[in-house]
CSV table of N, CA and C in Angstrom, one decimal:
chain,number,residue,atom,x,y,z
P,223,MET,N,82.6,18.1,261.0
P,223,MET,CA,82.8,17.0,260.6
P,223,MET,C,81.6,16.0,260.1
P,224,LYS,N,80.4,15.8,261.8
P,224,LYS,CA,79.6,15.5,261.6
P,224,LYS,C,78.3,16.2,260.8
P,225,TYR,N,78.4,17.7,260.6
P,225,TYR,CA,77.8,17.8,259.4
P,225,TYR,C,77.9,17.3,258.2
P,226,PHE,N,79.0,17.4,257.8
P,226,PHE,CA,79.2,16.7,256.1
P,226,PHE,C,78.8,15.2,256.1
P,227,ARG,N,78.8,14.5,257.3
P,227,ARG,CA,78.4,13.1,257.2
P,227,ARG,C,76.9,13.0,256.9
P,228,VAL,N,76.1,14.2,257.8
P,228,VAL,CA,74.5,14.3,257.7
P,228,VAL,C,74.4,14.4,256.0
P,229,ILE,N,75.1,15.4,255.8
P,229,ILE,CA,74.4,15.8,254.6
P,229,ILE,C,74.9,14.6,253.5
P,230,GLY,N,76.0,14.1,253.7
P,230,GLY,CA,76.2,12.8,252.7
P,230,GLY,C,75.1,11.9,252.5
P,231,LEU,N,75.0,11.7,253.8
P,231,LEU,CA,74.0,10.7,254.1
P,231,LEU,C,72.3,11.0,253.3
P,232,VAL,N,72.1,12.2,253.6
P,232,VAL,CA,70.7,12.8,252.4
P,232,VAL,C,70.7,12.6,251.5
P,233,VAL,N,72.2,13.4,251.0
P,233,VAL,CA,72.6,13.1,249.3
P,233,VAL,C,72.1,11.8,249.0
P,234,GLY,N,73.0,11.0,249.6
P,234,GLY,CA,72.9,9.4,249.2
P,234,GLY,C,71.6,8.8,249.3
P,235,PHE,N,70.8,9.2,250.3
P,235,PHE,CA,69.4,8.9,250.5
P,235,PHE,C,68.6,8.6,248.8
P,236,PHE,N,69.0,10.1,248.6
P,236,PHE,CA,67.9,10.5,247.2
P,236,PHE,C,68.4,10.0,246.2
P,237,LEU,N,69.8,9.6,245.9
P,237,LEU,CA,70.5,9.3,245.0
P,237,LEU,C,69.9,7.9,244.8
P,238,VAL,N,69.8,7.0,246.0
P,238,VAL,CA,69.6,5.6,246.0
P,238,VAL,C,67.8,5.6,245.8
P,239,PHE,N,67.3,6.2,246.6
P,239,PHE,CA,66.0,5.9,246.7
P,239,PHE,C,65.0,6.6,245.7
P,240,ILE,N,65.3,8.1,245.3
P,240,ILE,CA,64.3,8.5,244.9
P,240,ILE,C,64.3,8.2,243.1
P,241,PRO,N,65.2,7.4,242.5
P,241,PRO,CA,65.0,7.2,240.9
P,241,PRO,C,64.3,5.7,240.8
P,242,GLY,N,64.1,5.0,242.2
P,242,GLY,CA,62.8,3.9,242.0
P,242,GLY,C,61.5,4.4,242.7
P,243,SER,N,61.2,5.8,243.0
P,243,SER,CA,60.1,6.0,243.0
P,243,SER,C,59.0,5.7,242.3
P,244,PRO,N,57.7,5.4,242.4
P,244,PRO,CA,56.5,5.3,241.6
P,244,PRO,C,56.1,6.5,240.8
P,245,PHE,N,56.6,7.7,241.0
P,245,PHE,CA,56.6,9.0,240.0
P,245,PHE,C,57.3,9.1,239.5
P,246,ILE,N,58.7,8.9,239.1
P,246,ILE,CA,59.4,9.0,237.9
P,246,ILE,C,59.5,8.0,237.1
P,247,SER,N,58.5,6.7,237.7
P,247,SER,CA,59.3,5.3,236.8
P,247,SER,C,57.8,5.5,235.9
P,248,GLN,N,56.6,6.5,236.5
P,248,GLN,CA,55.4,6.8,235.4
P,248,GLN,C,55.6,7.4,234.3
P,249,ALA,N,56.6,8.2,234.8
P,249,ALA,CA,57.0,9.5,233.4
P,249,ALA,C,58.2,8.3,231.9
P,250,TYR,N,58.4,7.2,232.5
P,250,TYR,CA,58.7,6.4,231.5
P,250,TYR,C,57.9,5.2,230.5
P,251,GLU,N,56.6,5.1,231.5
P,251,GLU,CA,55.5,4.3,230.8
P,251,GLU,C,55.3,5.0,229.4
P,252,ASP,N,54.8,3.9,228.6
P,252,ASP,CA,54.5,4.4,226.8
P,252,ASP,C,53.3,4.7,227.0
P,253,THR,N,52.8,6.0,227.0
P,253,THR,CA,52.2,6.8,226.8
P,253,THR,C,51.5,7.0,225.1
P,254,GLN,N,50.6,7.5,225.1
P,254,GLN,CA,50.4,7.7,223.4
P,254,GLN,C,51.0,9.0,223.0
P,255,CYS,N,51.0,9.7,223.3
P,255,CYS,CA,52.0,10.9,223.3
P,255,CYS,C,53.4,10.7,222.9
P,256,PHE,N,53.7,9.8,223.8
P,256,PHE,CA,55.1,9.3,223.3
P,256,PHE,C,55.1,8.0,222.4
P,257,LYS,N,54.2,7.3,222.0
P,257,LYS,CA,54.5,6.6,220.9
P,257,LYS,C,54.3,7.2,219.1
P,258,CYS,N,53.4,8.3,219.9
P,258,CYS,CA,53.3,8.8,218.2
P,258,CYS,C,54.2,9.8,218.1
P,259,HIS,N,54.8,10.3,218.6
P,259,HIS,CA,55.7,11.7,218.7
P,259,HIS,C,57.2,11.0,218.7
P,260,THR,N,57.1,10.0,218.9
P,260,THR,CA,58.8,9.3,218.5
P,260,THR,C,58.8,8.3,217.2
P,261,SER,N,57.5,8.1,216.7
P,261,SER,CA,57.7,7.5,214.9
P,261,SER,C,57.5,8.5,214.4
P,262,ALA,N,58.4,8.3,213.8
P,262,ALA,CA,58.4,9.1,212.4
P,262,ALA,C,57.0,9.0,211.4
P,263,LYS,N,56.9,7.8,211.1
P,263,LYS,CA,55.7,7.7,210.3
P,263,LYS,C,54.5,7.7,211.1
P,264,LYS,N,54.5,7.5,212.3
P,264,LYS,CA,52.9,7.9,212.8
P,264,LYS,C,52.6,9.6,212.8
P,265,LEU,N,54.2,10.1,213.2
P,265,LEU,CA,53.3,11.7,213.0
P,265,LEU,C,53.4,12.0,211.8
P,266,ILE,N,54.1,11.8,210.7
P,266,ILE,CA,53.6,12.5,209.5
P,266,ILE,C,51.9,11.8,209.2
P,267,GLU,N,51.3,10.5,209.2
P,267,GLU,CA,50.1,10.4,208.9
P,267,GLU,C,49.2,11.3,209.9
P,268,ILE,N,49.5,11.3,210.9
P,268,ILE,CA,48.8,12.3,212.4
P,268,ILE,C,48.3,13.5,211.8
P,269,THR,N,49.2,14.4,211.3
P,269,THR,CA,49.9,15.5,210.7
P,269,THR,C,49.0,15.6,209.3
P,270,ARG,N,49.1,14.6,208.5
P,270,ARG,CA,48.4,14.9,207.5
P,270,ARG,C,46.6,14.9,207.5
P,271,GLU,N,46.3,13.5,208.8
P,271,GLU,CA,45.2,13.6,209.2
P,271,GLU,C,44.4,15.0,209.4
P,272,ILE,N,45.3,15.7,210.3
P,272,ILE,CA,44.7,17.0,210.8
P,272,ILE,C,44.7,18.0,209.8
P,273,ALA,N,45.3,18.1,208.4
P,273,ALA,CA,45.5,18.9,207.7
P,273,ALA,C,44.0,18.8,206.5
P,274,LYS,N,43.6,17.4,206.8
P,274,LYS,CA,42.8,17.5,205.7
P,274,LYS,C,41.8,18.0,206.2
P,275,THR,N,41.5,18.0,208.2
P,275,THR,CA,40.2,18.0,208.8
P,275,THR,C,40.2,19.6,208.8
P,276,ARG,N,41.4,20.8,208.1
P,276,ARG,CA,41.4,22.3,208.5
P,276,ARG,C,41.4,22.5,207.1
P,277,PRO,N,40.4,24.0,206.8
P,277,PRO,CA,40.7,24.1,205.2
P,277,PRO,C,41.8,24.8,205.1
P,278,ALA,N,42.1,25.1,203.7
P,278,ALA,CA,43.5,25.5,203.5
P,278,ALA,C,43.3,27.2,203.5
P,279,LEU,N,44.3,27.4,204.0
P,279,LEU,CA,44.6,29.1,203.9
P,279,LEU,C,45.0,29.8,203.0
P,280,LYS,N,44.4,31.0,202.9
P,280,LYS,CA,45.1,31.4,201.5
P,280,LYS,C,46.6,32.0,201.6
P,281,SER,N,47.4,31.9,200.6
P,281,SER,CA,48.5,32.7,201.6
P,281,SER,C,48.8,34.1,201.1
P,282,ALA,N,49.1,34.6,201.8
P,282,ALA,CA,49.4,36.3,201.8
P,282,ALA,C,50.3,36.7,201.0
P,283,GLU,N,51.3,36.0,200.0
P,283,GLU,CA,51.9,36.0,198.9
P,283,GLU,C,51.2,36.2,197.4
P,284,THR,N,50.0,35.2,197.6
P,284,THR,CA,49.1,35.2,196.4
P,284,THR,C,48.3,36.5,196.3
P,285,ALA,N,47.9,37.3,197.4
P,285,ALA,CA,46.8,38.4,197.9
P,285,ALA,C,47.6,39.7,197.2
P,286,GLY,N,46.9,40.4,196.6
P,286,GLY,CA,47.6,41.4,196.3
P,286,GLY,C,47.4,41.9,194.9
P,287,GLU,N,48.4,43.0,194.4
P,287,GLU,CA,48.7,43.5,192.8
P,287,GLU,C,49.9,42.2,192.3
P,288,GLY,N,49.2,42.6,191.4
P,288,GLY,CA,50.6,41.5,190.2
P,288,GLY,C,49.6,40.8,189.3
């Protein structure tokens, strides 16, 4: 019975104190990636900017006989 009490205390410790640790709370901070990738408008704007900088690729369907 003492063994189960120790395990319960260890599990309880992790459930209470780990969510408040700075490492986990750091994941919830607003980062630049999180701001852009959760906003559809910003994501579309970024995709268009990237498309402007890359050369257009020729489609494989238009090349060939026909």
